[in-house]
Short mmCIF file of C-alpha atoms and ligand atoms in Angstrom, two decimals:
data_model
loop_
_atom_site.label_atom_id
_atom_site.label_comp_id
_atom_site.label_asym_id
_atom_site.label_seq_id
_atom_site.Cartn_x
_atom_site.Cartn_y
_atom_site.Cartn_z
CA MET A 1 -45.17 -20.52 -15.91
CA LEU A 2 -42.89 -18.99 -13.28
CA CYS A 3 -40.25 -16.46 -14.27
CA ASP A 4 -36.68 -17.83 -14.01
CA LEU A 5 -35.43 -14.65 -12.34
CA CYS A 6 -38.08 -13.38 -9.91
CA GLN A 7 -39.87 -16.71 -9.45
CA GLN A 8 -43.12 -14.77 -9.21
CA ASP A 9 -44.52 -13.23 -12.31
CA THR A 10 -45.76 -15.56 -14.95
CA VAL A 11 -44.87 -15.73 -18.58
CA THR A 12 -48.11 -16.62 -20.31
CA GLU A 13 -48.26 -19.03 -23.18
CA LEU A 14 -49.73 -16.27 -25.30
CA GLU A 15 -46.70 -14.07 -24.56
CA GLN A 16 -44.37 -16.89 -25.47
CA LEU A 17 -46.23 -17.51 -28.71
CA LYS A 18 -46.03 -13.81 -29.54
CA TYR A 19 -42.27 -13.73 -29.01
CA GLN A 20 -41.84 -16.74 -31.23
CA LEU A 21 -43.98 -15.31 -34.01
CA THR A 22 -42.53 -11.80 -34.00
CA PHE A 23 -38.84 -12.33 -33.40
CA GLN A 24 -38.08 -15.93 -34.46
CA TYR A 25 -36.22 -16.48 -31.22
CA ARG A 26 -37.47 -17.00 -27.74
CA ILE A 27 -37.20 -15.09 -24.53
CA ASP A 28 -38.00 -18.08 -22.46
CA LYS A 29 -39.27 -17.82 -18.97
CA ILE A 30 -38.20 -14.27 -18.10
CA CYS A 31 -41.20 -12.10 -17.34
CA ARG A 32 -41.73 -8.66 -18.84
CA SER A 33 -41.02 -6.89 -15.58
CA CYS A 34 -37.63 -8.63 -15.23
CA GLN A 35 -36.76 -7.96 -18.87
CA GLY A 36 -37.35 -4.26 -18.27
CA LYS A 37 -34.88 -4.22 -15.38
CA PHE A 38 -31.74 -4.85 -17.43
CA SER A 39 -29.86 -1.60 -17.67
CA LEU A 40 -28.30 -0.56 -21.00
CA ILE A 41 -25.02 1.36 -20.97
CA GLU A 42 -25.99 4.58 -22.68
CA GLY A 43 -24.32 7.90 -23.37
CA ASN A 44 -20.56 8.43 -23.37
CA THR A 45 -18.25 5.55 -22.60
CA CYS A 46 -14.51 5.08 -22.26
CA ARG A 47 -13.28 4.13 -25.73
CA GLY A 48 -10.83 1.75 -24.11
CA CYS A 49 -12.98 -0.33 -21.80
CA GLY A 50 -16.59 0.75 -22.37
CA ARG A 51 -17.23 2.15 -18.90
CA SER A 52 -19.75 5.02 -18.58
CA LEU A 53 -17.99 8.39 -18.56
CA ALA A 54 -18.95 12.05 -18.72
CA LYS A 55 -16.98 12.45 -21.93
CA GLN A 56 -16.01 10.11 -24.75
CA GLU A 57 -12.38 9.74 -23.71
CA LEU A 58 -10.12 7.32 -21.86
CA CYS A 59 -10.78 6.48 -18.19
CA ALA A 60 -8.00 6.58 -15.58
CA ASP A 61 -7.49 2.79 -15.76
CA CYS A 62 -7.10 2.84 -19.53
CA LEU A 63 -4.77 5.85 -19.40
CA GLN A 64 -2.58 3.98 -16.95
CA TRP A 65 -2.69 0.88 -19.12
CA ARG A 66 -1.69 2.92 -22.16
CA ARG A 67 1.27 4.35 -20.24
CA GLN A 68 2.36 0.87 -19.14
CA ALA A 69 1.68 -1.19 -22.24
CA GLY A 70 1.49 1.43 -24.97
CA CYS A 71 -1.98 0.35 -26.09
CA ILE A 72 -5.60 0.22 -24.95
CA VAL A 73 -7.92 -2.78 -24.92
CA GLN A 74 -10.79 -1.28 -27.00
CA SER A 75 -13.79 -3.19 -25.78
CA GLN A 76 -17.38 -2.08 -25.33
CA ALA A 77 -20.25 -3.57 -23.34
CA ILE A 78 -24.01 -3.47 -23.89
CA TYR A 79 -25.41 -3.67 -20.33
CA HIS A 80 -24.36 -2.70 -16.83
CA TYR A 81 -23.41 -5.68 -14.71
CA ASP A 82 -25.82 -4.95 -11.86
CA GLU A 83 -27.99 -7.04 -9.56
CA GLN A 84 -30.40 -7.93 -12.34
CA MET A 85 -27.62 -9.03 -14.69
CA ALA A 86 -26.02 -11.04 -11.87
CA ALA A 87 -29.38 -12.78 -11.37
CA PHE A 88 -29.52 -13.55 -15.08
CA PHE A 89 -26.03 -15.08 -15.08
CA ALA A 90 -26.80 -17.09 -11.95
CA ALA A 91 -29.84 -18.59 -13.68
CA TYR A 92 -28.11 -19.00 -17.04
CA LYS A 93 -24.73 -20.34 -15.98
CA PHE A 94 -25.28 -22.04 -12.67
CA GLN A 95 -28.85 -23.34 -12.82
CA SER A 96 -28.53 -25.02 -16.22
CA GLY A 97 -30.41 -22.23 -17.93
CA TYR A 98 -29.22 -22.91 -21.45
CA HIS A 99 -32.73 -22.07 -22.69
CA LEU A 100 -32.02 -18.48 -21.57
CA ARG A 101 -29.33 -18.00 -24.23
CA TYR A 102 -31.73 -16.10 -26.49
CA THR A 103 -32.57 -13.46 -23.88
CA PHE A 104 -30.22 -10.84 -25.37
CA THR A 105 -30.05 -11.98 -28.99
CA LYS A 106 -31.89 -8.91 -30.25
CA ALA A 107 -29.79 -6.44 -28.22
CA ILE A 108 -26.55 -8.14 -29.31
CA ARG A 109 -27.52 -8.12 -32.98
CA GLN A 110 -28.45 -4.45 -32.76
CA ARG A 111 -25.09 -3.56 -31.25
CA LEU A 112 -23.13 -5.66 -33.73
CA ARG A 113 -24.65 -3.65 -36.59
CA LEU A 114 -22.59 -0.68 -35.37
CA ILE A 115 -19.29 -2.57 -35.60
CA ARG A 116 -17.40 -3.20 -38.84
CA TYR A 117 -16.31 -6.78 -38.49
CA ASP A 118 -16.33 -9.97 -40.53
CA THR A 119 -16.12 -12.66 -37.86
CA LEU A 120 -16.84 -13.01 -34.15
CA VAL A 121 -14.24 -14.86 -32.11
CA PRO A 122 -15.62 -16.01 -28.73
CA ILE A 123 -13.48 -16.15 -25.59
CA PRO A 124 -13.12 -19.91 -25.01
CA VAL A 125 -14.46 -21.71 -21.97
CA SER A 126 -12.07 -24.14 -20.27
CA ALA A 127 -12.65 -27.88 -20.69
CA GLY A 128 -13.34 -28.21 -16.97
CA THR A 129 -16.06 -25.56 -17.02
CA LEU A 130 -17.56 -27.01 -20.18
CA ASN A 131 -17.77 -30.44 -18.57
CA ARG A 132 -19.29 -29.10 -15.40
CA ARG A 133 -21.82 -26.83 -17.08
CA GLY A 134 -22.62 -28.93 -20.11
CA PHE A 135 -22.64 -25.96 -22.48
CA ASP A 136 -20.51 -23.05 -23.66
CA HIS A 137 -22.19 -20.05 -22.06
CA VAL A 138 -20.31 -17.51 -24.21
CA GLN A 139 -21.12 -19.15 -27.53
CA GLY A 140 -24.68 -19.62 -26.29
CA LEU A 141 -25.23 -15.86 -26.01
CA PHE A 142 -24.10 -15.43 -29.63
CA THR A 143 -26.15 -18.33 -31.01
CA GLY A 144 -26.94 -17.97 -34.70
CA MET A 145 -24.16 -15.45 -35.36
CA ARG A 146 -20.93 -15.96 -37.34
CA LEU A 147 -18.65 -17.41 -34.68
CA CYS A 148 -15.17 -18.71 -35.38
CA PRO A 149 -13.61 -20.66 -32.47
CA LEU A 150 -10.13 -19.33 -33.18
CA LEU A 151 -9.01 -19.29 -29.54
CA LEU A 152 -8.49 -22.23 -27.21
CA CYS A 153 -7.64 -22.36 -23.51
CA ARG A 154 -4.07 -23.41 -22.92
CA GLN A 155 -3.89 -26.71 -21.05
CA PRO A 156 -1.88 -26.20 -17.86
CA SER A 157 1.12 -28.51 -17.99
CA LYS A 158 2.39 -30.06 -14.76
CA THR A 159 5.83 -28.49 -14.97
CA SER A 160 4.51 -24.99 -15.58
CA LEU A 161 2.15 -25.30 -12.61
CA VAL A 162 5.04 -26.27 -10.36
CA GLN A 163 7.20 -23.47 -11.73
CA GLN A 164 4.54 -20.83 -11.29
CA GLY A 165 3.58 -21.15 -7.68
CA ARG A 166 2.68 -17.53 -7.39
CA GLU A 167 -0.59 -15.87 -8.16
CA ALA A 168 1.19 -12.98 -9.81
CA ARG A 169 2.64 -15.23 -12.46
CA LEU A 170 -0.75 -16.79 -13.14
CA LYS A 171 -2.17 -13.34 -13.65
CA THR A 172 0.30 -12.38 -16.33
CA ARG A 173 0.40 -15.70 -18.13
CA GLN A 174 -1.23 -15.88 -21.55
CA PRO A 175 -4.15 -18.32 -21.03
CA PHE A 176 -5.02 -18.71 -24.73
CA ILE A 177 -3.56 -20.33 -27.81
CA ILE A 178 -4.63 -20.23 -31.46
CA ASN A 179 -6.83 -23.11 -32.58
CA SER A 180 -4.84 -24.37 -35.56
CA ALA A 181 -7.82 -26.38 -36.77
CA SER A 182 -9.87 -23.28 -37.47
CA ARG A 183 -8.67 -21.74 -40.69
CA LEU A 184 -9.52 -18.08 -40.71
CA ASP A 185 -8.19 -15.73 -43.37
CA LYS A 186 -5.88 -13.20 -41.71
CA GLY A 187 -7.52 -10.36 -43.59
CA GLN A 188 -10.84 -10.95 -41.78
CA ARG A 189 -11.78 -8.27 -39.28
CA ILE A 190 -12.32 -9.88 -35.89
CA CYS A 191 -14.59 -8.77 -33.06
CA VAL A 192 -13.77 -10.69 -29.86
CA VAL A 193 -16.85 -11.49 -27.79
CA ASP A 194 -17.36 -12.50 -24.17
CA ASP A 195 -20.10 -12.53 -21.54
CA VAL A 196 -18.77 -10.14 -18.91
CA TYR A 197 -15.90 -7.62 -18.84
CA THR A 198 -14.48 -7.41 -15.33
CA THR A 199 -10.85 -6.30 -15.14
CA GLY A 200 -10.20 -6.52 -18.87
CA ARG A 201 -7.42 -9.03 -18.36
CA THR A 202 -9.17 -11.82 -20.30
CA MET A 203 -10.04 -9.54 -23.20
CA ARG A 204 -6.50 -8.14 -23.33
CA HIS A 205 -4.95 -11.60 -23.40
CA ALA A 206 -7.35 -12.77 -26.10
CA MET A 207 -6.69 -9.76 -28.32
CA LEU A 208 -2.94 -9.99 -27.80
CA CYS A 209 -2.92 -13.70 -28.66
CA LEU A 210 -4.77 -13.02 -31.92
CA LYS A 211 -2.69 -9.98 -32.85
CA GLU A 212 0.59 -11.78 -32.19
CA ALA A 213 -0.55 -14.54 -34.55
CA GLY A 214 -1.12 -11.92 -37.24
CA TYR A 215 -4.91 -11.59 -37.03
CA ARG A 216 -6.77 -8.34 -37.48
CA VAL A 217 -8.70 -7.48 -34.31
CA VAL A 218 -11.00 -4.47 -34.52
CA GLN A 219 -12.83 -4.52 -31.20
CA GLY A 220 -14.07 -6.45 -28.21
CA LEU A 221 -17.73 -6.70 -27.24
CA THR A 222 -19.22 -8.12 -24.05
CA LEU A 223 -22.81 -8.46 -22.96
CA ALA A 224 -22.12 -6.68 -19.67
CA ARG A 225 -19.49 -4.90 -17.64
ZN1 ZN B 1 -39.53 -12.02 -13.42
ZN1 ZN B 2 -11.41 2.66 -19.71
#
């Protein structure tokens, strides 16, 4: 069987069987060599955004954000978003690779053991993306874990689209709303999860939306950044 990432190496049936027997989840169709190329974020990180740093302190971006907004985002990531991770996401998200959702289950579970939380709240995927892709790629990565879909994407109304016009307004607009159908106790400690941390804007909006509704957010966690 050809590897989904390098298209060369083969994943033998024996290897697949071994994964299934030893871990109860599958690392389907990614060869050993490709698995070894994902790069963990190790050592000191910014306690605001999870970026690698020489010391465990705040990076320049987070310091600036704290000056402007009076708070930091507090999100950590497990892997570096490098070429290998980009190849994974291309296969997973854009080539219908839903079977690849288990690739990082073990690493995610290990990291979650270090966080004191009660419930994971995933960043929601818009209805358009969900229709196009056929699956929720964020929830997929956290398959089998306690997920509460407390956030929803705000539907853009026609009037607000006309009023906005400018990119700057889109950037600052809160894209999420609370899912009133999901009844979560406000005492529950929430860890917000997403696939990739880029500018931190999405994570900030998600945390702010939850906090403003009275929820207790302890941290954000993404697979990569
Ligand atoms: Zn490979
Ligand atoms: Zn930072």
